[in-house]
Amino acid sequence: MSKVENLFVNENLQERRKLIADICKQSPMFDVIATSVNKRRLIIQNGHWLADFGTQSYLGFDFDESVMNAAIQGIRQYGVVVAWCRLVATVGVFDQVEKEIAKLVGTEACSIFASTTLLNHGVIPALAGKDGIIFLDKSAHATMYEGAKIARDSGATLVTFPQDDFEELEKLLQQYQHVTKKLILTDGVYSMTGEYANLPEFDRLARQYNALVFVDDAHGFGVVGENPSKEVPYGYKGNGLIRYFGLNFDNMVYVGCFSKAYGSFGSFIACSQKLRDFLLSQATPHDLGGVGPAATMSAVAQGLKINQEHGQAIRLRISQLTQKTVQSLKKLGYQIHNTSGFPIISVWLGSSEHIIEVSQILYDNHVLLTLAPYPMVRKGEESLRITVTASNTEEEINQLVDAFIVLKPFLQKKGYLFQEKKEAQKYKTF
């Protein structure tokens, strides 16, 4: 490394940044390189194998033969890359998928971006403009915060409120009710816990104060949908959390992505036709960057067909595997945060002190999952995030549970309080 590069690295690795850099460097759960992938079974460079509970390809489309063939055909038809920025031109499969997504979700139109990160960086500033007010849920995804900061640099005002603190949000809405453009940012399904945002309450406040709710449902799209019931806990169609709650889009826009449930790449905003046309020229990713390869949209188009034909059976399998995982870990006494039944399961640790040793034990016992140490999450909320997909096998679930059986004595020695030792205390939630 040159002296100048070394200076930049050393100067930037201070306090919180250094903490996370050290964990990333020492834990085997970061920067894993797989030399072979067979659905949710990975072979690593050193020959070690891992059962994958770190991916979010919920519906398992990434290894569906028809989806892979569609991607190949997309390359043959349109080439390796779509070489224009979206404002100038695109290929037909993007227009096809936009129309199908709008129909599935229930909006007039849809606009596809290369990624959710780029969408949030471009759409949020475009909506807020130079004089809007942004109300940011503190638990919302970091890319929304980044987009809000870009908007703030252009003149918008940014304020925050704690997750589910609607009393505080209403106070802020009252304080800024004179502002014409009021934009509320929230996750749909929260990415670390699988909790569902209280969209009915967001909708109520948005209607009362003439605001627009921006729902980033990257994890929910494809899994949750309309008309849920006890028998069908995720609902039907996988058309998102707004439809799950039976709401309309009068005061809401809906963001989803394809890199989770649809096992491809790209993201979209479902909205009115007028807003879609506005974003084409005003959201900078449409003007300053590419939209992604046609192969990804060809894969999504095939995934939408599978969802229509077999999506409910796939979601039922995800629900069953998730329930088995939650019940097995609770039986071992682990403190689990999963109130929604969504296939994101957080195993609470409450400290980052031993997270490197914890990750090594799980890695040695053939499990890959997502670590959530401080400062990735707030102190006291450190956890291990497990994601379950339709491609996971019963054997892989058993491997996961076995790994946590091996982990338990280590955590007990370090003073971790398992549920059976907290009978008189309230069950831990974040």
CSV table of C-alpha atoms in Angstrom, one decimal:
chain,number,residue,atom,x,y,z
A,1,MET,CA,0.0,0.0,0.0
A,2,SER,CA,1.3,3.5,-0.9
A,3,LYS,CA,1.9,6.0,1.8
A,4,VAL,CA,-1.1,8.1,0.7
A,5,GLU,CA,-3.4,5.1,0.7
A,6,ASN,CA,-2.1,4.1,4.1
A,7,LEU,CA,-2.8,7.5,5.4
A,8,PHE,CA,-6.4,7.4,4.2
A,9,VAL,CA,-7.0,4.0,5.7
A,10,ASN,CA,-5.5,4.8,9.1
A,11,GLU,CA,-7.2,8.1,9.4
A,12,ASN,CA,-10.6,6.7,8.6
A,13,LEU,CA,-10.3,3.6,10.8
A,14,GLN,CA,-11.2,5.4,14.1
A,15,GLU,CA,-13.5,4.3,16.9
A,16,ARG,CA,-16.6,2.6,15.5
A,17,ARG,CA,-15.1,2.0,12.0
A,18,LYS,CA,-12.1,0.3,13.5
A,19,LEU,CA,-14.3,-2.0,15.6
A,20,ILE,CA,-16.2,-3.3,12.6
A,21,ALA,CA,-13.1,-3.5,10.5
A,22,ASP,CA,-11.4,-5.7,13.2
A,23,ILE,CA,-14.4,-8.0,13.4
A,24,CYS,CA,-14.6,-8.3,9.6
A,25,LYS,CA,-10.9,-9.1,9.4
A,26,GLN,CA,-10.9,-11.8,12.2
A,27,SER,CA,-14.2,-13.6,11.7
A,28,PRO,CA,-14.5,-16.4,9.1
A,29,MET,CA,-18.1,-15.2,8.5
A,30,PHE,CA,-16.9,-12.2,6.4
A,31,ASP,CA,-15.4,-12.2,2.9
A,32,VAL,CA,-16.2,-15.9,2.4
A,33,ILE,CA,-15.3,-17.0,-1.1
A,34,ALA,CA,-17.1,-20.1,-2.5
A,35,THR,CA,-15.6,-22.1,-5.2
A,36,SER,CA,-18.7,-24.2,-5.7
A,37,VAL,CA,-22.3,-23.4,-5.0
A,38,ASN,CA,-25.1,-26.0,-5.1
A,39,LYS,CA,-28.2,-24.2,-4.0
A,40,ARG,CA,-27.6,-23.5,-0.3
A,41,ARG,CA,-24.5,-25.7,0.0
A,42,LEU,CA,-21.2,-24.0,-0.5
A,43,ILE,CA,-17.7,-25.3,-0.9
A,44,ILE,CA,-15.1,-22.8,0.3
A,45,GLN,CA,-11.6,-22.2,-1.1
A,46,ASN,CA,-10.0,-24.5,1.5
A,47,GLY,CA,-12.4,-27.3,0.8
A,48,HIS,CA,-14.6,-26.6,3.8
A,49,TRP,CA,-18.4,-26.8,3.2
A,50,LEU,CA,-21.1,-24.6,4.6
A,51,ALA,CA,-24.9,-24.7,4.8
A,52,ASP,CA,-25.9,-21.2,3.7
A,53,PHE,CA,-28.2,-19.3,6.0
A,54,GLY,CA,-26.8,-15.9,4.9
A,55,THR,CA,-28.5,-15.5,1.6
A,56,GLN,CA,-32.0,-14.0,1.1
A,57,SER,CA,-32.9,-15.8,-2.1
A,58,TYR,CA,-36.2,-16.7,-0.4
A,59,LEU,CA,-38.1,-18.4,-3.3
A,60,GLY,CA,-35.0,-20.3,-4.5
A,61,PHE,CA,-35.2,-19.0,-8.1
A,62,ASP,CA,-31.4,-18.6,-8.4
A,63,PHE,CA,-31.0,-22.3,-9.1
A,64,ASP,CA,-34.3,-22.9,-11.0
A,65,GLU,CA,-33.4,-24.4,-14.4
A,66,SER,CA,-36.0,-22.4,-16.3
A,67,VAL,CA,-34.8,-19.2,-14.7
A,68,MET,CA,-31.2,-19.9,-15.5
A,69,ASN,CA,-32.2,-20.7,-19.1
A,70,ALA,CA,-34.2,-17.5,-19.4
A,71,ALA,CA,-31.1,-15.5,-18.3
A,72,ILE,CA,-29.0,-17.2,-20.9
A,73,GLN,CA,-31.6,-16.5,-23.6
A,74,GLY,CA,-31.7,-12.9,-22.4
A,75,ILE,CA,-28.0,-12.6,-23.1
A,76,ARG,CA,-28.4,-14.2,-26.6
A,77,GLN,CA,-31.3,-11.9,-27.5
A,78,TYR,CA,-30.0,-8.6,-26.0
A,79,GLY,CA,-26.2,-9.0,-25.4
A,80,VAL,CA,-24.2,-9.1,-22.2
A,81,VAL,CA,-25.0,-5.5,-21.1
A,82,VAL,CA,-27.7,-2.9,-21.8
A,83,ALA,CA,-25.3,-0.2,-22.9
A,84,TRP,CA,-27.6,2.9,-22.6
A,85,CYS,CA,-28.6,4.9,-19.5
A,86,ARG,CA,-32.3,4.3,-18.9
A,87,LEU,CA,-33.2,7.9,-19.9
A,88,VAL,CA,-31.9,7.2,-23.4
A,89,ALA,CA,-33.2,3.7,-24.2
A,90,THR,CA,-33.7,0.2,-22.9
A,91,VAL,CA,-34.7,-3.2,-24.2
A,92,GLY,CA,-38.2,-4.7,-24.3
A,93,VAL,CA,-37.8,-7.1,-21.3
A,94,PHE,CA,-37.5,-4.2,-18.9
A,95,ASP,CA,-40.7,-2.7,-20.1
A,96,GLN,CA,-42.4,-6.1,-19.9
A,97,VAL,CA,-41.3,-6.7,-16.3
A,98,GLU,CA,-42.3,-3.2,-15.3
A,99,LYS,CA,-45.9,-3.8,-16.6
A,100,GLU,CA,-46.1,-7.2,-14.9
A,101,ILE,CA,-44.8,-5.8,-11.5
A,102,ALA,CA,-47.3,-2.9,-11.7
A,103,LYS,CA,-50.1,-5.4,-12.3
A,104,LEU,CA,-48.9,-7.7,-9.5
A,105,VAL,CA,-48.5,-5.0,-6.9
A,106,GLY,CA,-51.6,-3.0,-8.0
A,107,THR,CA,-50.2,0.3,-9.2
A,108,GLU,CA,-50.4,2.3,-12.5
A,109,ALA,CA,-46.7,2.0,-13.3
A,110,CYS,CA,-43.3,0.8,-12.2
A,111,SER,CA,-39.8,2.0,-12.8
A,112,ILE,CA,-36.8,-0.4,-12.6
A,113,PHE,CA,-33.3,0.5,-11.3
A,114,ALA,CA,-30.1,-1.4,-11.2
A,115,SER,CA,-30.2,-1.8,-7.4
A,116,THR,CA,-32.1,-0.7,-4.3
A,117,THR,CA,-29.1,1.3,-3.2
A,118,LEU,CA,-29.1,3.3,-6.4
A,119,LEU,CA,-32.8,3.7,-6.3
A,120,ASN,CA,-32.7,5.1,-2.7
A,121,HIS,CA,-29.8,7.3,-3.6
A,122,GLY,CA,-31.7,8.7,-6.6
A,123,VAL,CA,-35.4,8.6,-5.9
A,124,ILE,CA,-35.3,10.1,-2.3
A,125,PRO,CA,-33.5,13.3,-3.4
A,126,ALA,CA,-35.7,13.6,-6.4
A,127,LEU,CA,-38.9,13.4,-4.3
A,128,ALA,CA,-37.6,15.7,-1.5
A,129,GLY,CA,-36.2,18.3,-3.9
A,130,LYS,CA,-34.5,21.4,-2.4
A,131,ASP,CA,-37.2,22.3,0.2
A,132,GLY,CA,-38.9,19.0,1.3
A,133,ILE,CA,-38.9,17.5,4.7
A,134,ILE,CA,-37.8,13.8,5.2
A,135,PHE,CA,-39.0,11.8,8.3
A,136,LEU,CA,-36.7,8.8,8.6
A,137,ASP,CA,-37.4,5.7,10.7
A,138,LYS,CA,-34.2,5.1,12.6
A,139,SER,CA,-34.5,1.3,12.0
A,140,ALA,CA,-34.9,1.8,8.2
A,141,HIS,CA,-32.2,0.5,5.9
A,142,ALA,CA,-28.9,2.5,5.8
A,143,THR,CA,-29.3,3.1,2.1
A,144,MET,CA,-32.4,5.2,2.8
A,145,TYR,CA,-30.4,7.3,5.3
A,146,GLU,CA,-27.7,7.7,2.6
A,147,GLY,CA,-30.3,8.9,0.1
A,148,ALA,CA,-31.8,11.2,2.7
A,149,LYS,CA,-28.3,12.7,3.4
A,150,ILE,CA,-27.9,13.4,-0.4
A,151,ALA,CA,-31.3,15.2,-0.3
A,152,ARG,CA,-30.2,17.1,2.7
A,153,ASP,CA,-27.1,18.3,0.9
A,154,SER,CA,-29.4,19.7,-1.8
A,155,GLY,CA,-31.5,21.7,0.7
A,156,ALA,CA,-34.1,19.2,2.1
A,157,THR,CA,-34.6,18.9,5.9
A,158,LEU,CA,-33.9,15.5,7.6
A,159,VAL,CA,-35.4,14.5,10.9
A,160,THR,CA,-35.6,11.0,12.5
A,161,PHE,CA,-37.9,9.1,14.8
A,162,PRO,CA,-37.6,5.7,16.6
A,163,GLN,CA,-39.2,2.6,15.1
A,164,ASP,CA,-42.9,2.4,16.0
A,165,ASP,CA,-42.9,5.7,17.9
A,166,PHE,CA,-45.9,7.2,16.1
A,167,GLU,CA,-46.4,9.7,18.8
A,168,GLU,CA,-43.0,11.2,18.0
A,169,LEU,CA,-43.7,11.0,14.3
A,170,GLU,CA,-47.0,12.8,14.7
A,171,LYS,CA,-45.3,15.6,16.7
A,172,LEU,CA,-42.8,16.0,13.9
A,173,LEU,CA,-45.5,16.1,11.3
A,174,GLN,CA,-47.4,18.7,13.2
A,175,GLN,CA,-44.1,20.8,13.6
A,176,TYR,CA,-43.5,20.7,9.8
A,177,GLN,CA,-47.1,20.6,8.6
A,178,HIS,CA,-46.5,23.9,6.7
A,179,VAL,CA,-44.0,22.1,4.4
A,180,THR,CA,-45.6,21.1,1.2
A,181,LYS,CA,-43.5,18.0,0.5
A,182,LYS,CA,-43.5,15.6,3.5
A,183,LEU,CA,-41.7,12.3,2.8
A,184,ILE,CA,-41.8,9.5,5.4
A,185,LEU,CA,-39.2,6.7,4.9
A,186,THR,CA,-39.6,3.2,6.4
A,187,ASP,CA,-38.7,-0.4,5.8
A,188,GLY,CA,-41.6,-2.7,5.0
A,189,VAL,CA,-40.1,-5.9,6.5
A,190,TYR,CA,-37.3,-4.8,8.7
A,191,SER,CA,-34.1,-6.4,7.4
A,192,MET,CA,-32.5,-7.5,10.8
A,193,THR,CA,-35.6,-8.8,12.6
A,194,GLY,CA,-38.2,-9.7,10.0
A,195,GLU,CA,-40.7,-7.5,11.8
A,196,TYR,CA,-43.4,-5.9,9.8
A,197,ALA,CA,-43.7,-2.1,9.8
A,198,ASN,CA,-47.0,-0.8,11.0
A,199,LEU,CA,-48.1,0.4,7.6
A,200,PRO,CA,-51.7,1.1,8.6
A,201,GLU,CA,-50.5,3.6,11.2
A,202,PHE,CA,-48.1,5.2,8.7
A,203,ASP,CA,-51.0,5.4,6.2
A,204,ARG,CA,-53.3,7.0,8.7
A,205,LEU,CA,-50.8,9.7,9.6
A,206,ALA,CA,-49.8,10.3,6.0
A,207,ARG,CA,-53.5,10.9,5.1
A,208,GLN,CA,-54.0,13.2,8.0
A,209,TYR,CA,-50.9,15.3,7.3
A,210,ASN,CA,-50.9,15.0,3.5
A,211,ALA,CA,-47.5,13.2,3.5
A,212,LEU,CA,-46.1,10.5,1.2
A,213,VAL,CA,-44.8,7.2,2.7
A,214,PHE,CA,-41.8,5.6,0.9
A,215,VAL,CA,-41.9,1.9,1.8
A,216,ASP,CA,-38.6,0.0,1.1
A,217,ASP,CA,-39.9,-3.6,1.2
A,218,ALA,CA,-36.8,-5.3,-0.3
A,219,HIS,CA,-37.3,-8.3,1.9
A,220,GLY,CA,-41.0,-8.5,1.9
A,221,PHE,CA,-41.6,-8.5,-1.8
A,222,GLY,CA,-42.1,-12.0,-3.1
A,223,VAL,CA,-42.8,-13.5,0.3
A,224,VAL,CA,-45.7,-11.6,1.9
A,225,GLY,CA,-48.8,-10.6,0.1
A,226,GLU,CA,-52.5,-10.0,0.1
A,227,ASN,CA,-55.2,-11.7,2.3
A,228,PRO,CA,-53.1,-13.4,4.9
A,229,SER,CA,-54.7,-15.9,7.3
A,230,LYS,CA,-53.8,-18.4,9.9
A,231,GLU,CA,-53.6,-21.0,7.2
A,232,VAL,CA,-51.7,-18.8,4.8
A,233,PRO,CA,-49.6,-16.6,7.1
A,234,TYR,CA,-47.7,-14.8,4.4
A,235,GLY,CA,-50.8,-14.1,2.3
A,236,TYR,CA,-51.1,-14.6,-1.4
A,237,LYS,CA,-49.1,-13.6,-4.5
A,238,GLY,CA,-46.0,-12.2,-2.7
A,239,ASN,CA,-47.1,-8.7,-3.8
A,240,GLY,CA,-45.8,-7.0,-0.8
A,241,LEU,CA,-46.6,-5.5,2.6
A,242,ILE,CA,-48.9,-2.8,1.5
A,243,ARG,CA,-51.1,-5.4,0.0
A,244,TYR,CA,-50.6,-7.6,3.0
A,245,PHE,CA,-52.3,-4.9,5.1
A,246,GLY,CA,-55.0,-4.3,2.5
A,247,LEU,CA,-53.9,-0.7,1.9
A,248,ASN,CA,-53.9,1.4,-1.3
A,249,PHE,CA,-51.3,3.6,-2.8
A,250,ASP,CA,-53.0,7.0,-2.4
A,251,ASN,CA,-50.3,8.2,0.1
A,252,MET,CA,-47.7,5.5,-0.5
A,253,VAL,CA,-45.0,4.4,-3.0
A,254,TYR,CA,-43.7,0.9,-2.9
A,255,VAL,CA,-40.1,-0.2,-3.4
A,256,GLY,CA,-39.1,-3.8,-4.0
A,257,CYS,CA,-36.0,-5.6,-5.3
A,258,PHE,CA,-35.2,-8.8,-7.2
A,259,SER,CA,-32.0,-9.8,-5.5
A,260,LYS,CA,-33.9,-11.3,-2.5
A,261,ALA,CA,-36.9,-13.4,-3.3
A,262,TYR,CA,-36.4,-13.5,-7.1
A,263,GLY,CA,-32.8,-14.5,-7.0
A,264,SER,CA,-31.8,-12.0,-9.7
A,265,PHE,CA,-30.7,-8.4,-9.7
A,266,GLY,CA,-32.3,-5.0,-9.8
A,267,SER,CA,-35.0,-3.1,-7.9
A,268,PHE,CA,-38.2,-1.1,-8.7
A,269,ILE,CA,-40.5,1.6,-7.4
A,270,ALA,CA,-44.3,0.9,-8.0
A,271,CYS,CA,-46.1,4.2,-8.3
A,272,SER,CA,-48.4,6.3,-10.5
A,273,GLN,CA,-47.6,6.8,-14.2
A,274,LYS,CA,-47.0,10.5,-13.6
A,275,LEU,CA,-44.4,9.8,-10.9
A,276,ARG,CA,-42.8,7.1,-13.0
A,277,ASP,CA,-42.4,9.6,-15.9
A,278,PHE,CA,-41.0,12.2,-13.5
A,279,LEU,CA,-38.3,9.9,-12.1
A,280,LEU,CA,-37.1,8.9,-15.6
A,281,SER,CA,-35.5,12.4,-16.0
A,282,GLN,CA,-35.1,13.4,-12.4
A,283,ALA,CA,-33.7,10.4,-10.6
A,284,THR,CA,-30.0,10.5,-11.3
A,285,PRO,CA,-29.4,6.8,-11.7
A,286,HIS,CA,-31.6,6.8,-14.8
A,287,ASP,CA,-29.5,9.5,-16.3
A,288,LEU,CA,-26.0,8.9,-15.0
A,289,GLY,CA,-25.7,5.1,-14.8
A,290,GLY,CA,-26.8,1.8,-16.5
A,291,VAL,CA,-29.8,-0.2,-15.6
A,292,GLY,CA,-28.1,-3.6,-15.5
A,293,PRO,CA,-27.9,-6.6,-17.9
A,294,ALA,CA,-31.0,-7.8,-19.7
A,295,ALA,CA,-30.2,-11.3,-18.4
A,296,THR,CA,-31.3,-10.3,-15.0
A,297,MET,CA,-34.7,-9.0,-16.2
A,298,SER,CA,-35.2,-12.1,-18.4
A,299,ALA,CA,-34.7,-14.2,-15.2
A,300,VAL,CA,-37.2,-12.0,-13.3
A,301,ALA,CA,-39.7,-12.4,-16.1
A,302,GLN,CA,-39.5,-16.2,-15.8
A,303,GLY,CA,-39.6,-15.9,-12.0
A,304,LEU,CA,-42.9,-14.0,-12.2
A,305,LYS,CA,-44.3,-16.9,-14.2
A,306,ILE,CA,-43.2,-19.4,-11.6
A,307,ASN,CA,-44.6,-17.2,-8.8
A,308,GLN,CA,-48.0,-17.2,-10.6
A,309,GLU,CA,-48.1,-20.9,-11.0
A,310,HIS,CA,-46.3,-22.3,-7.9
A,311,GLY,CA,-45.6,-19.4,-5.6
A,312,GLN,CA,-48.0,-20.4,-2.9
A,313,ALA,CA,-46.5,-23.9,-2.5
A,314,ILE,CA,-43.0,-22.3,-2.3
A,315,ARG,CA,-44.1,-19.8,0.4
A,316,LEU,CA,-45.7,-22.6,2.4
A,317,ARG,CA,-42.4,-24.5,2.4
A,318,ILE,CA,-40.6,-21.4,3.6
A,319,SER,CA,-43.0,-21.0,6.4
A,320,GLN,CA,-42.7,-24.6,7.5
A,321,LEU,CA,-38.9,-24.5,7.5
A,322,THR,CA,-38.9,-21.2,9.4
A,323,GLN,CA,-41.3,-22.5,12.0
A,324,LYS,CA,-39.1,-25.6,12.5
A,325,THR,CA,-36.0,-23.5,12.9
A,326,VAL,CA,-37.6,-21.1,15.4
A,327,GLN,CA,-39.1,-23.9,17.5
A,328,SER,CA,-35.8,-25.9,17.5
A,329,LEU,CA,-33.7,-22.9,18.7
A,330,LYS,CA,-36.2,-21.9,21.3
A,331,LYS,CA,-36.3,-25.4,22.6
A,332,LEU,CA,-32.5,-25.1,23.1
A,333,GLY,CA,-33.2,-22.0,25.2
A,334,TYR,CA,-31.9,-19.4,22.7
A,335,GLN,CA,-33.5,-16.0,22.9
A,336,ILE,CA,-35.1,-15.6,19.4
A,337,HIS,CA,-36.6,-12.5,17.9
A,338,ASN,CA,-39.2,-13.6,15.3
A,339,THR,CA,-42.7,-12.4,16.0
A,340,SER,CA,-43.9,-12.3,12.4
A,341,GLY,CA,-43.0,-15.8,11.2
A,342,PHE,CA,-41.0,-14.2,8.4
A,343,PRO,CA,-37.9,-16.2,7.4
A,344,ILE,CA,-35.5,-13.8,9.1
A,345,ILE,CA,-34.6,-15.2,12.6
A,346,SER,CA,-32.4,-13.1,15.0
A,347,VAL,CA,-30.6,-15.0,17.8
A,348,TRP,CA,-29.9,-12.4,20.4
A,349,LEU,CA,-26.4,-12.2,21.9
A,350,GLY,CA,-26.5,-8.7,23.5
A,351,SER,CA,-22.7,-8.2,23.1
A,352,SER,CA,-20.0,-8.2,20.5
A,353,GLU,CA,-17.3,-9.3,23.0
A,354,HIS,CA,-17.2,-13.0,21.9
A,355,ILE,CA,-18.7,-12.7,18.4
A,356,ILE,CA,-15.5,-13.8,16.7
A,357,GLU,CA,-15.3,-17.0,18.7
A,358,VAL,CA,-19.0,-17.6,18.2
A,359,SER,CA,-18.7,-17.2,14.4
A,360,GLN,CA,-15.7,-19.6,14.4
A,361,ILE,CA,-17.6,-22.3,16.2
A,362,LEU,CA,-20.5,-22.0,13.8
A,363,TYR,CA,-18.2,-21.9,10.8
A,364,ASP,CA,-16.3,-25.0,12.0
A,365,ASN,CA,-19.7,-26.7,12.3
A,366,HIS,CA,-20.6,-25.9,8.7
A,367,VAL,CA,-22.9,-22.9,9.1
A,368,LEU,CA,-22.8,-19.6,7.3
A,369,LEU,CA,-25.1,-16.8,8.7
A,370,THR,CA,-25.0,-13.0,9.1
A,371,LEU,CA,-23.3,-11.5,12.0
A,372,ALA,CA,-24.8,-8.3,13.5
A,373,PRO,CA,-22.2,-6.8,15.9
A,374,TYR,CA,-22.0,-3.3,17.2
A,375,PRO,CA,-21.8,-0.8,15.4
A,376,MET,CA,-23.8,-2.6,12.7
A,377,VAL,CA,-26.6,-2.6,15.3
A,378,ARG,CA,-27.1,-0.7,18.5
A,379,LYS,CA,-25.3,-1.8,21.7
A,380,GLY,CA,-27.3,-4.5,23.4
A,381,GLU,CA,-28.9,-5.7,20.2
A,382,GLU,CA,-26.0,-7.7,18.8
A,383,SER,CA,-27.3,-10.8,17.2
A,384,LEU,CA,-26.9,-13.7,14.7
A,385,ARG,CA,-29.2,-13.3,11.7
A,386,ILE,CA,-30.5,-16.5,10.1
A,387,THR,CA,-32.3,-16.4,6.8
A,388,VAL,CA,-34.3,-19.4,5.6
A,389,THR,CA,-35.1,-20.1,1.9
A,390,ALA,CA,-37.1,-22.6,0.0
A,391,SER,CA,-33.9,-24.1,-1.3
A,392,ASN,CA,-32.7,-25.0,2.2
A,393,THR,CA,-33.1,-28.7,3.0
A,394,GLU,CA,-34.3,-30.4,6.1
A,395,GLU,CA,-30.7,-31.7,6.5
A,396,GLU,CA,-29.4,-28.2,6.4
A,397,ILE,CA,-31.9,-27.1,9.1
A,398,ASN,CA,-30.7,-30.0,11.2
A,399,GLN,CA,-27.1,-29.0,10.6
A,400,LEU,CA,-27.9,-25.4,11.8
A,401,VAL,CA,-29.6,-26.7,14.9
A,402,ASP,CA,-26.6,-29.1,15.6
A,403,ALA,CA,-24.2,-26.2,15.3
A,404,PHE,CA,-26.2,-24.2,17.9
A,405,ILE,CA,-26.1,-27.2,20.2
A,406,VAL,CA,-22.3,-27.2,20.0
A,407,LEU,CA,-22.3,-23.4,20.5
A,408,LYS,CA,-24.5,-23.5,23.6
A,409,PRO,CA,-21.8,-24.6,26.2
A,410,PHE,CA,-19.5,-21.9,25.0
A,411,LEU,CA,-22.1,-19.2,25.5
A,412,GLN,CA,-23.1,-20.6,28.9
A,413,LYS,CA,-19.5,-20.3,30.1
A,414,LYS,CA,-19.4,-16.7,28.9
A,415,GLY,CA,-22.5,-15.9,30.9
A,416,TYR,CA,-25.1,-15.8,28.2
A,417,LEU,CA,-28.6,-16.2,29.7
A,418,PHE,CA,-30.6,-18.9,28.1
A,419,GLN,CA,-34.4,-18.9,28.3
A,420,GLU,CA,-34.6,-21.7,30.8
A,421,LYS,CA,-32.6,-19.6,33.2
A,422,LYS,CA,-34.8,-16.6,32.9
A,423,GLU,CA,-38.2,-18.1,33.8
A,424,ALA,CA,-39.0,-15.2,36.1
A,425,GLN,CA,-37.9,-12.5,33.6
A,426,LYS,CA,-39.7,-11.0,30.7
A,427,TYR,CA,-38.8,-12.6,27.3
A,428,LYS,CA,-36.1,-10.6,25.6
A,429,THR,CA,-37.1,-8.6,22.6
A,430,PHE,CA,-35.1,-5.9,20.9
